[in-house]
mmCIF file of C-alpha atoms in Angstrom:
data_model
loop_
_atom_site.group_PDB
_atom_site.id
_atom_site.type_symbol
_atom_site.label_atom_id
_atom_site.label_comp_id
_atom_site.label_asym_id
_atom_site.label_seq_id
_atom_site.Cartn_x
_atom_site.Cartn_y
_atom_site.Cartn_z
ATOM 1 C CA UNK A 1 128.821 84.197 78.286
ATOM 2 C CA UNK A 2 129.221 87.411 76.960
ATOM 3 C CA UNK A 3 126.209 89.246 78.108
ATOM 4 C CA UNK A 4 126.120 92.749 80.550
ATOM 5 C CA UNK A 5 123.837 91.271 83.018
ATOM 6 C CA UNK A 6 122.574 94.822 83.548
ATOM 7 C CA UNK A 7 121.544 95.325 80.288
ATOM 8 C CA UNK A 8 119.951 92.161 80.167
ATOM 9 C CA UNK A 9 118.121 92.488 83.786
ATOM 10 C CA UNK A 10 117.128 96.235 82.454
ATOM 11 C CA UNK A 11 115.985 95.126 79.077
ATOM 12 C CA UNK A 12 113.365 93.073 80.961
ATOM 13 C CA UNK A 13 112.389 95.884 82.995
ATOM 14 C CA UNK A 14 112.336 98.283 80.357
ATOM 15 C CA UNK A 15 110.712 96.401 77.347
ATOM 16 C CA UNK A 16 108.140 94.559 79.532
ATOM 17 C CA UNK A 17 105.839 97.340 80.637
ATOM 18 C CA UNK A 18 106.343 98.212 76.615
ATOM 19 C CA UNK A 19 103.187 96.847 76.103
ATOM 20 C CA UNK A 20 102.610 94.957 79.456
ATOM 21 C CA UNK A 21 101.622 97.889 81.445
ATOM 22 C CA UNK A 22 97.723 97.826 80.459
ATOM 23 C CA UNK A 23 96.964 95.137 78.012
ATOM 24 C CA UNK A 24 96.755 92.477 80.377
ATOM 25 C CA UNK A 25 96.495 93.506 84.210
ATOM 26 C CA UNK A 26 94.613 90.483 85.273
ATOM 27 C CA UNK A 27 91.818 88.874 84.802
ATOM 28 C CA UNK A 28 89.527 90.143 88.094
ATOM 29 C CA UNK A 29 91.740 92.374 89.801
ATOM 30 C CA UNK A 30 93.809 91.765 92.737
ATOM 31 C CA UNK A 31 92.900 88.565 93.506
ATOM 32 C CA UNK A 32 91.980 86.787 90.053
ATOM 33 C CA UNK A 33 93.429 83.048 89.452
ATOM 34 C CA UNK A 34 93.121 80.544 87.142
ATOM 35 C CA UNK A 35 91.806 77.872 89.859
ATOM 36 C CA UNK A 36 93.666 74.069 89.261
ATOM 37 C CA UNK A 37 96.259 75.744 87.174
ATOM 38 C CA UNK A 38 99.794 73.738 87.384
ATOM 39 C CA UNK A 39 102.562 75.782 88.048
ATOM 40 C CA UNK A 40 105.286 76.631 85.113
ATOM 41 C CA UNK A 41 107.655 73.426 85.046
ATOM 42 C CA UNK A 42 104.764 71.370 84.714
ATOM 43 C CA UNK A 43 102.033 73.288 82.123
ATOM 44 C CA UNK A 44 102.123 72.136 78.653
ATOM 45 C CA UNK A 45 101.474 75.177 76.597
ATOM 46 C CA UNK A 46 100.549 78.789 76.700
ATOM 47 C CA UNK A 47 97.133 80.344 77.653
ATOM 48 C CA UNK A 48 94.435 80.322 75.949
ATOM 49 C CA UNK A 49 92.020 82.707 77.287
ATOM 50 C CA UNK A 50 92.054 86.684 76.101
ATOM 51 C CA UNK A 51 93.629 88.168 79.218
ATOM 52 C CA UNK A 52 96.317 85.640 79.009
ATOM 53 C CA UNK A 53 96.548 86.275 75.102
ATOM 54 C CA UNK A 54 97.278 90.305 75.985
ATOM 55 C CA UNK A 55 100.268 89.039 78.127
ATOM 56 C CA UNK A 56 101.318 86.469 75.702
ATOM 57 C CA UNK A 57 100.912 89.405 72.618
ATOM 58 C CA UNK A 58 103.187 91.935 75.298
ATOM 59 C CA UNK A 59 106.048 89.211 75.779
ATOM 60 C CA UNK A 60 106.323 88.082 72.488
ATOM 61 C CA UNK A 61 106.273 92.064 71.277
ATOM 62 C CA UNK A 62 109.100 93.013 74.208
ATOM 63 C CA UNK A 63 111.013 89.943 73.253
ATOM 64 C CA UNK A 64 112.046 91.136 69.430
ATOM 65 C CA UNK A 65 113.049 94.584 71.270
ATOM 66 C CA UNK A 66 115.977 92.203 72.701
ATOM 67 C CA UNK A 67 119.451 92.045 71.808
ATOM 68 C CA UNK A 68 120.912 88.706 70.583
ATOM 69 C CA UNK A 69 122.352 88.045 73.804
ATOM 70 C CA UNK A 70 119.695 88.983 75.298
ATOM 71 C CA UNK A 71 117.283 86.464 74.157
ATOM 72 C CA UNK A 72 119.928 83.548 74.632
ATOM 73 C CA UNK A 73 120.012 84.890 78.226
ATOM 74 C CA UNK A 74 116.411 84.467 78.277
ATOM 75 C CA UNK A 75 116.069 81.769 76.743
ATOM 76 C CA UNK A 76 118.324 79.724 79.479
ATOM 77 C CA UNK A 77 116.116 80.535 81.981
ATOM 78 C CA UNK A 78 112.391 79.433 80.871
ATOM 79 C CA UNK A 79 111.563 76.436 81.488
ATOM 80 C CA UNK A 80 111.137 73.907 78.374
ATOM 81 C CA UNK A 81 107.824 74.006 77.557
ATOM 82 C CA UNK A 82 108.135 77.710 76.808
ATOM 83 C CA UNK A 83 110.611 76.693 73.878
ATOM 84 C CA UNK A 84 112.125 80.042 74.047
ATOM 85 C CA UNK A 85 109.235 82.917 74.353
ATOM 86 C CA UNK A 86 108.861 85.019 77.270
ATOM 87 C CA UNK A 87 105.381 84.743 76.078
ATOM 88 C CA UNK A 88 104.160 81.618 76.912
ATOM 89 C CA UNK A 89 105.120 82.481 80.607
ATOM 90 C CA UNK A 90 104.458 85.766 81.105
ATOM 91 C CA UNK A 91 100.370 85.505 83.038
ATOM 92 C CA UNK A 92 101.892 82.488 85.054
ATOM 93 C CA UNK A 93 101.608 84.405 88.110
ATOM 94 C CA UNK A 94 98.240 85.760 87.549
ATOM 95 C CA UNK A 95 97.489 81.880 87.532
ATOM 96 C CA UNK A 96 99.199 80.223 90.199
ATOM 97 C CA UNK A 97 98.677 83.055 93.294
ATOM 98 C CA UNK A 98 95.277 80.812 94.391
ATOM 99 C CA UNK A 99 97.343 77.653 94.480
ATOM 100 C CA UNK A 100 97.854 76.725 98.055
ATOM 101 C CA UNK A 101 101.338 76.772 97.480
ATOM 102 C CA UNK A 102 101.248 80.345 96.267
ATOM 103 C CA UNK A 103 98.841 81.856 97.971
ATOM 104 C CA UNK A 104 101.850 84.180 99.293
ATOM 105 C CA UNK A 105 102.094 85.802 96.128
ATOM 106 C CA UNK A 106 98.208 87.374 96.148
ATOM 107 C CA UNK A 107 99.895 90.871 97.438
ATOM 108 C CA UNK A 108 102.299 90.705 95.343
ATOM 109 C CA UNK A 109 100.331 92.361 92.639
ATOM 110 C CA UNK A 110 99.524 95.874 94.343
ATOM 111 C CA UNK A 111 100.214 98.479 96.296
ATOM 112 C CA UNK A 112 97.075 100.211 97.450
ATOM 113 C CA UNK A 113 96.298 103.125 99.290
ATOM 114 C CA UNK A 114 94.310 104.414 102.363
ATOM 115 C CA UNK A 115 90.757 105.692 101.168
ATOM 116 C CA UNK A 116 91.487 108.777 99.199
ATOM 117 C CA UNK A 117 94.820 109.155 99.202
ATOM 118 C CA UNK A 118 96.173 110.345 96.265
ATOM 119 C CA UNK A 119 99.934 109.799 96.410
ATOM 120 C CA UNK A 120 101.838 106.407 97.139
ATOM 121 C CA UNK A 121 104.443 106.491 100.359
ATOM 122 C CA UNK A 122 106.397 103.272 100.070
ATOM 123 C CA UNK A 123 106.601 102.495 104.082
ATOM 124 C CA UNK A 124 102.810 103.225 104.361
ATOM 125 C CA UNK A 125 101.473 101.470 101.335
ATOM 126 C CA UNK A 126 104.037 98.571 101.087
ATOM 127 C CA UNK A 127 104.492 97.174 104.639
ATOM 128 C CA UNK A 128 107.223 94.575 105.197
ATOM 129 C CA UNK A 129 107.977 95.297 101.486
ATOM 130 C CA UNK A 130 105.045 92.976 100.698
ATOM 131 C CA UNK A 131 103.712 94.354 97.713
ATOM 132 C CA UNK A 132 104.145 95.015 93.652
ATOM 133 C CA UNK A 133 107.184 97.610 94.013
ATOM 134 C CA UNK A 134 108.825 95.259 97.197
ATOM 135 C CA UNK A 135 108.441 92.015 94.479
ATOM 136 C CA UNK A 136 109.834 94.237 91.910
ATOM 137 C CA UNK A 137 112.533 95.202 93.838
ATOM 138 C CA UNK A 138 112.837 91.622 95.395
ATOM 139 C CA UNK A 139 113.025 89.915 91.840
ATOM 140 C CA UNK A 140 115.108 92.568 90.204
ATOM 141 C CA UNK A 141 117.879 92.260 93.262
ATOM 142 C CA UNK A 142 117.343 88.116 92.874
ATOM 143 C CA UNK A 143 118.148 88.461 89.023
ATOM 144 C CA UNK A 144 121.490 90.688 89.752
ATOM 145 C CA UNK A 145 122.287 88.125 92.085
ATOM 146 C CA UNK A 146 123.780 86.178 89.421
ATOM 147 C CA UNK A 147 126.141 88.655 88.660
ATOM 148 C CA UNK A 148 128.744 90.819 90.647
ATOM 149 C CA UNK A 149 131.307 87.477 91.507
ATOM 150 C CA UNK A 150 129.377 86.995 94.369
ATOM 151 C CA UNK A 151 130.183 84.721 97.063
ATOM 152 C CA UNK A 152 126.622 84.651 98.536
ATOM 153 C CA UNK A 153 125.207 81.411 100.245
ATOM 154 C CA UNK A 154 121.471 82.259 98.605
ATOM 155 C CA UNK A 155 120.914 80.686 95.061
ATOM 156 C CA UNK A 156 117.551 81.781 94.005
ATOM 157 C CA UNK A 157 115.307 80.366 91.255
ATOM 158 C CA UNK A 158 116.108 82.643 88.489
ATOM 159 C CA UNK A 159 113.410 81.007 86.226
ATOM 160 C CA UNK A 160 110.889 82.136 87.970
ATOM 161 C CA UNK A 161 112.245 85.610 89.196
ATOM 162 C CA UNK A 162 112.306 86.191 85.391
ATOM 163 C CA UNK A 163 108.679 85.236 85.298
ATOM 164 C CA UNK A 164 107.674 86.962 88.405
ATOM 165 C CA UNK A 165 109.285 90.505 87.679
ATOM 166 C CA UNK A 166 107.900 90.390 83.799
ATOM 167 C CA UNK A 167 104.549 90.247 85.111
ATOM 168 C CA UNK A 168 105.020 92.905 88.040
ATOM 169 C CA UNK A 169 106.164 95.354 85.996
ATOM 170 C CA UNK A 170 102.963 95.548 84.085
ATOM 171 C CA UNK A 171 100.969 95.405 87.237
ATOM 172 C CA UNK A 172 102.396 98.260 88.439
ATOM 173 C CA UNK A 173 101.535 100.540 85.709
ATOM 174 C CA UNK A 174 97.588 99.879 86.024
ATOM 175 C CA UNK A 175 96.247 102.304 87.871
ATOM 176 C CA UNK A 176 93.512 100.454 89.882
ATOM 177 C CA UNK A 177 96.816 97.943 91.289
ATOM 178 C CA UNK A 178 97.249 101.458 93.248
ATOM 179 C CA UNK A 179 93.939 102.305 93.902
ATOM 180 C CA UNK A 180 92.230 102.364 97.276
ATOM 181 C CA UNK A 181 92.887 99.563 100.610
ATOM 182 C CA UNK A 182 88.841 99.977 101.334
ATOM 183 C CA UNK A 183 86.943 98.981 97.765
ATOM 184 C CA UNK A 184 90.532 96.815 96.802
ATOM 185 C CA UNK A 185 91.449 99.178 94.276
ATOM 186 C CA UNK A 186 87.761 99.023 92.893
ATOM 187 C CA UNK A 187 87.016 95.344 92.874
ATOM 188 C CA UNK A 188 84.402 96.654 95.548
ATOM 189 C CA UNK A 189 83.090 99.276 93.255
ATOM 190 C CA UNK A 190 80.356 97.707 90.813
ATOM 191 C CA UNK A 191 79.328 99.424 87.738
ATOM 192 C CA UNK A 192 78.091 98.649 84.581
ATOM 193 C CA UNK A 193 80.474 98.779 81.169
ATOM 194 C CA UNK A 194 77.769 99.416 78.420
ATOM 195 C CA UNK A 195 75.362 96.972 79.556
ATOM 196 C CA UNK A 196 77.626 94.440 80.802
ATOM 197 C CA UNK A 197 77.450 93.952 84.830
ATOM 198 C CA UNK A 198 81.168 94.366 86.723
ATOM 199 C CA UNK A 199 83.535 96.259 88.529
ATOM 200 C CA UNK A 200 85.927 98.722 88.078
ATOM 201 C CA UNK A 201 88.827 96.948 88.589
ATOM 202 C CA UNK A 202 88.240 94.909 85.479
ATOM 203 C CA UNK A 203 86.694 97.877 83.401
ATOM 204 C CA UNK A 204 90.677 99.100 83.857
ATOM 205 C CA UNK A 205 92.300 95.756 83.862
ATOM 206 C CA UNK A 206 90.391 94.634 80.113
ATOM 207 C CA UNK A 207 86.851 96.736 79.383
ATOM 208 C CA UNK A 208 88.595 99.772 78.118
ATOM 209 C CA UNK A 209 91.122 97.283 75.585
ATOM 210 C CA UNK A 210 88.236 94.973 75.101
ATOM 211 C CA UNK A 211 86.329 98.082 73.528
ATOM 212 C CA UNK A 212 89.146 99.800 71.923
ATOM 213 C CA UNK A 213 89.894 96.813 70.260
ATOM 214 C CA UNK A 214 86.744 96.153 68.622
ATOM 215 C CA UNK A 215 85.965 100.041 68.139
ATOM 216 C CA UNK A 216 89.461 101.234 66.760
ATOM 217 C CA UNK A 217 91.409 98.030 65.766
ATOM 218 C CA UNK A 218 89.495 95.132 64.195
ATOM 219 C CA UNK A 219 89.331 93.109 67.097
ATOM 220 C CA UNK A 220 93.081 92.772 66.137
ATOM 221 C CA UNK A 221 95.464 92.872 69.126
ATOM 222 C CA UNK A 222 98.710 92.738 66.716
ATOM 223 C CA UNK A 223 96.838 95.855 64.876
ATOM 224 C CA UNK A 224 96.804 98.391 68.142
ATOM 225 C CA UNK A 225 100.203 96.838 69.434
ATOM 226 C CA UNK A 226 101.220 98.112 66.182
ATOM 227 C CA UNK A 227 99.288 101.273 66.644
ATOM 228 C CA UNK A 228 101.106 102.139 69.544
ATOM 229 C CA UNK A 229 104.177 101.368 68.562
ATOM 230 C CA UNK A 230 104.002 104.152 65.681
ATOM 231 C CA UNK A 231 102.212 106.360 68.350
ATOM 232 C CA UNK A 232 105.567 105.949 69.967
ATOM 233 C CA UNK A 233 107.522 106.865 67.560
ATOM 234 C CA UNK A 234 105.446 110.157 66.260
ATOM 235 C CA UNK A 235 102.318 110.884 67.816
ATOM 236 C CA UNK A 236 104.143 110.929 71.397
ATOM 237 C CA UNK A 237 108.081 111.637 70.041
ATOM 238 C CA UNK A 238 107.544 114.806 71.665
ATOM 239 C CA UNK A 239 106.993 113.663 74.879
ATOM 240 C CA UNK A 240 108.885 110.092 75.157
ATOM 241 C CA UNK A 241 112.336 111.669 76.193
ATOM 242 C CA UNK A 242 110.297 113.185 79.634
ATOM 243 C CA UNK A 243 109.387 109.948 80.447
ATOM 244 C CA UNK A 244 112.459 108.823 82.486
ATOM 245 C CA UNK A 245 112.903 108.474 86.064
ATOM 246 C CA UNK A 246 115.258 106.128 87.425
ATOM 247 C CA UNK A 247 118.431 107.731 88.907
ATOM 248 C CA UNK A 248 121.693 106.904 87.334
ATOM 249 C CA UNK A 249 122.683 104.018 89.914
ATOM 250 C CA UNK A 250 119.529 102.130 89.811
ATOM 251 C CA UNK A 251 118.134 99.277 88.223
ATOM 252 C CA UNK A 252 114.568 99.085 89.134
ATOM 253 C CA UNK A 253 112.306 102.683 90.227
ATOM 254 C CA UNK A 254 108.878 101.574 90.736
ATOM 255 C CA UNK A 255 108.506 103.558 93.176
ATOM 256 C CA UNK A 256 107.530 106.623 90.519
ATOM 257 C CA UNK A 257 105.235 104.335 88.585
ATOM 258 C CA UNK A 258 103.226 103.910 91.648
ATOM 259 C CA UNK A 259 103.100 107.331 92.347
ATOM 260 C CA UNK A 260 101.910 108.236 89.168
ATOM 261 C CA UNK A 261 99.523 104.954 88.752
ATOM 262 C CA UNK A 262 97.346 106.081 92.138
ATOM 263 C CA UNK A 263 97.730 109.902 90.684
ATOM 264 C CA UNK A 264 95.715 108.539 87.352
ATOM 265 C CA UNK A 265 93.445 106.240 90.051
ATOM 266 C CA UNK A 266 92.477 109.636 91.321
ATOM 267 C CA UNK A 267 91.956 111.727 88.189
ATOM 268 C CA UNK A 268 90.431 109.508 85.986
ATOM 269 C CA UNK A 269 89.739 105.582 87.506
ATOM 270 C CA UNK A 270 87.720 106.482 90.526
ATOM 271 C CA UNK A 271 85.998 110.247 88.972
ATOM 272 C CA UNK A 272 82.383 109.944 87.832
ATOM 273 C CA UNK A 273 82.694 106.230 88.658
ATOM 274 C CA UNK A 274 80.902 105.740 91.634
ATOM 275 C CA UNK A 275 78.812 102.262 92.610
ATOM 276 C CA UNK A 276 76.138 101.719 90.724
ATOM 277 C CA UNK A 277 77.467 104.115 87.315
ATOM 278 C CA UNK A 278 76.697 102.721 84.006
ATOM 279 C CA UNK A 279 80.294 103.794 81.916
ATOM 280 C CA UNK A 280 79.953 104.672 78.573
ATOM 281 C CA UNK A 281 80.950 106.309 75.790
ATOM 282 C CA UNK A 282 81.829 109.642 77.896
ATOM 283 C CA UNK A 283 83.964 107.581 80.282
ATOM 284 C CA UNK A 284 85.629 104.922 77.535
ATOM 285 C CA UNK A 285 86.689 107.916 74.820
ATOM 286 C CA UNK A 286 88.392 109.843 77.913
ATOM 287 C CA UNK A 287 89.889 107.553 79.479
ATOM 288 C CA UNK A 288 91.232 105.050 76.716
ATOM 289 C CA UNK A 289 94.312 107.965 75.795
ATOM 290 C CA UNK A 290 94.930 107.735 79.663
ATOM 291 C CA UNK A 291 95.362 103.932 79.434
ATOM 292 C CA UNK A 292 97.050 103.784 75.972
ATOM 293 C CA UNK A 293 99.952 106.131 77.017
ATOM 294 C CA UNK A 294 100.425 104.830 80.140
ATOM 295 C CA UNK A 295 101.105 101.065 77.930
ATOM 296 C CA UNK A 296 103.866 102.999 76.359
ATOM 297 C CA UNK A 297 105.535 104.759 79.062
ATOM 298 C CA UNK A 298 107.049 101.200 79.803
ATOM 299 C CA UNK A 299 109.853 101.813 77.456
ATOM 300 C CA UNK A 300 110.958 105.197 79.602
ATOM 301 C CA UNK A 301 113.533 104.110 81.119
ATOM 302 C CA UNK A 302 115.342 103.071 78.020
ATOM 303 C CA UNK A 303 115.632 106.196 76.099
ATOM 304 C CA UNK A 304 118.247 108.421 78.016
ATOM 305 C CA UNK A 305 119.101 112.149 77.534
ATOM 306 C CA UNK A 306 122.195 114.214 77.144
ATOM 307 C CA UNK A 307 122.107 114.618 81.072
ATOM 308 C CA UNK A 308 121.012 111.038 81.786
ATOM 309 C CA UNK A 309 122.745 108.766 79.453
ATOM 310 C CA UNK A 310 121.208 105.488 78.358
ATOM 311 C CA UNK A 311 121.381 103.198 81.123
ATOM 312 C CA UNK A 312 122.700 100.433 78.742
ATOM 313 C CA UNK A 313 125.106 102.190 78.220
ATOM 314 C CA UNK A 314 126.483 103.437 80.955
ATOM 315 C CA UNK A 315 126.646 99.738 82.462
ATOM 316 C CA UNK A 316 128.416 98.375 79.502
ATOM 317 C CA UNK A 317 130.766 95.818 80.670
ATOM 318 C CA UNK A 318 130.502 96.210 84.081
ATOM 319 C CA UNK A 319 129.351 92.533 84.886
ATOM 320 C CA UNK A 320 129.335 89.693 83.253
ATOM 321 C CA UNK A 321 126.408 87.097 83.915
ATOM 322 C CA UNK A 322 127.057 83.882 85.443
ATOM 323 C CA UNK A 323 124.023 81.596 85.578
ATOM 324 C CA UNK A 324 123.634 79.159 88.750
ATOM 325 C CA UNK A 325 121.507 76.034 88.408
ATOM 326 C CA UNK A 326 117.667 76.692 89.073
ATOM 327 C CA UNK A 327 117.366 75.414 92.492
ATOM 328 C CA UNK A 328 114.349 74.846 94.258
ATOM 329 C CA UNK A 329 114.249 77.557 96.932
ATOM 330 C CA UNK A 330 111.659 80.047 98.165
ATOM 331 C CA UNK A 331 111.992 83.143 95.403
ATOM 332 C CA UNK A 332 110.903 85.471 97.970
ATOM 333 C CA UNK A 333 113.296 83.787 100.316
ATOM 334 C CA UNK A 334 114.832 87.284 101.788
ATOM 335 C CA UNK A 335 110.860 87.989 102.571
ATOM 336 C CA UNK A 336 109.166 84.703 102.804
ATOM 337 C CA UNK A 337 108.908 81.778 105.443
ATOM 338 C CA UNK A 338 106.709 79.192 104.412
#
């Protein structure tokens, strides 16, 4: 068909973490599931509950960002009952990784740290390239596969490296997904939001939207999506053409948002939140601009400079995309022996 596979493959990367990147992080942190959940070929509808709403409200918002042959790209990979939205598939991993079948996929979601370390180091915090920036990498390279006239043996299940990598790349921009190996990125660190009982990993993965929402939008999540959208285009204009970081040659960098994810762990997650800390007002007000900018430096990588041109661009009819029957092999088969 006449689609750039790069420029499809990098308008999911890009436009995902648009909105992805804090909205929806999961439900209780690294290790959250929807218990009895089916997996994605057989589930009959989208989710229901809020945390699944966020990601539904992110893919539907990154989806209109597409081009037209973008979207008829995606749209040959979901499976049916998604009839056509990124959406309705986007917090399928979140759901599945307590299956027994997927219980591979639980590290997939994180990178963490030793105890106070304040900077991410690939080979130290991603061993075996088992974590959110390997799966990133590992889906990104599986989606590309389809491309380049390759003669490789390995046909992968794009379907679900679409649904896989969509959901990663909002993962990786949380903070707390980076945090630290010995309270698992604050899942161990219990505090109380208000006068609600939990932990710090979901104070960052839904308290601070859950708040903001009610305090600031109407308990409307279409009203602060479109908040930040016009926060994108004025309030940070300024500042959106620093954003970038991927070199010229590559398709996925996650490696930078994981830096700078632990970095905001450090600065703002973790201070004046120790076990036992009741959060409040002080700690909601100065941290929600923390987690509302880091939702919108998902588009980054999209913008270009005069020095950096627009990576859409400058992979404009390189390859072509060729799409191979969905097969029913391992996705993380270069990583993964069952």
């Amino acid at each position: 068909m006449g689609l750039t596979l790069r420029m499809w493959v990098a308008s999911l990367l890009l436009l995902t973490h648009l909105l992805h990147g804090a909205l929806c992080w999961g439900d209780d942190g690294h290790y959250a599931a929807v218990e009895g959940v089916a997996p994605a070929t057989e589930r009959l509808g989208p989710p229901l509950c809020w945390g699944d709403d966020g990601h539904y409200a992110v893919c539907k918002i990154t989806q209109g960002y597409f081009e037209e042959e973008t979207v008829v790209a995606v749209k040959k990979l979901l499976p049916a009952y998604a009839d056509g939205e990124l959406a309705a598939v986007c917090s399928w991993p979140d759901e599945i990784k307590r299956l027994p079948q997927w219980k591979w996929t639980a590290a997939l979601h994180f990178a963490d740290t030793p105890d106070d370390k304040c900077y991410y180091d690939y080979s130290r915090d991603c061993p075996n390239d088992w974590c959110v920036t390997g799966a990133i990498f590992n889906y990104t390279n599986q989606l590309m596969s389809a491309s380049k006239d390759s003669q490789s043996i390995v046909h992968y299940n794009l379907t679900e490296a679409l649904m896989f990598l969509s959901h990663y790349m909002g993962d990786v921009h949380q903070p707390l997904h980076e945090g630290f190996l010995g309270d698992l990125g604050g899942n161990k660190v219990k505090v109380n939001w208000y006068n609600q009982e939990t932990n710090l990993h979901r104070v960052w993965d839904d308290m601070i939207i859950e708040s903001a929402l009610e305090k600031y939008y109407n308990s409307s999540l279409s009203v602060m999506i479109h908040a930040l959208q016009d926060k994108l285009k004025y309030g940070w204009s300024n500042d959106v053409w620093s954003w970038g970081s991927c070199q010229l040659n590559q398709t996925a960098c996650p490696n930078p948002y994981a830096s700078e994810s632990i970095d905001l762990a450090c600065k703002y997650a973790y201070r004046n939140a120790t076990a036992g800390t009741t959060l409040g007002d002080y700690y909601f007000l100065s941290r929600l601009p923390v987690v509302e900018k880091r939702i919108a430096q998902g588009r980054r990588d999209s913008l270009g400079s005069d020095s950096k041109p627009n990576l859409f661009c400058e992979t404009e009819a390189r390859y072509r995309m060729k799409l191979r029957p969905i097969r029913p092999y391992c996705l993380f088969i270069s990583m993964h022996v069952s």
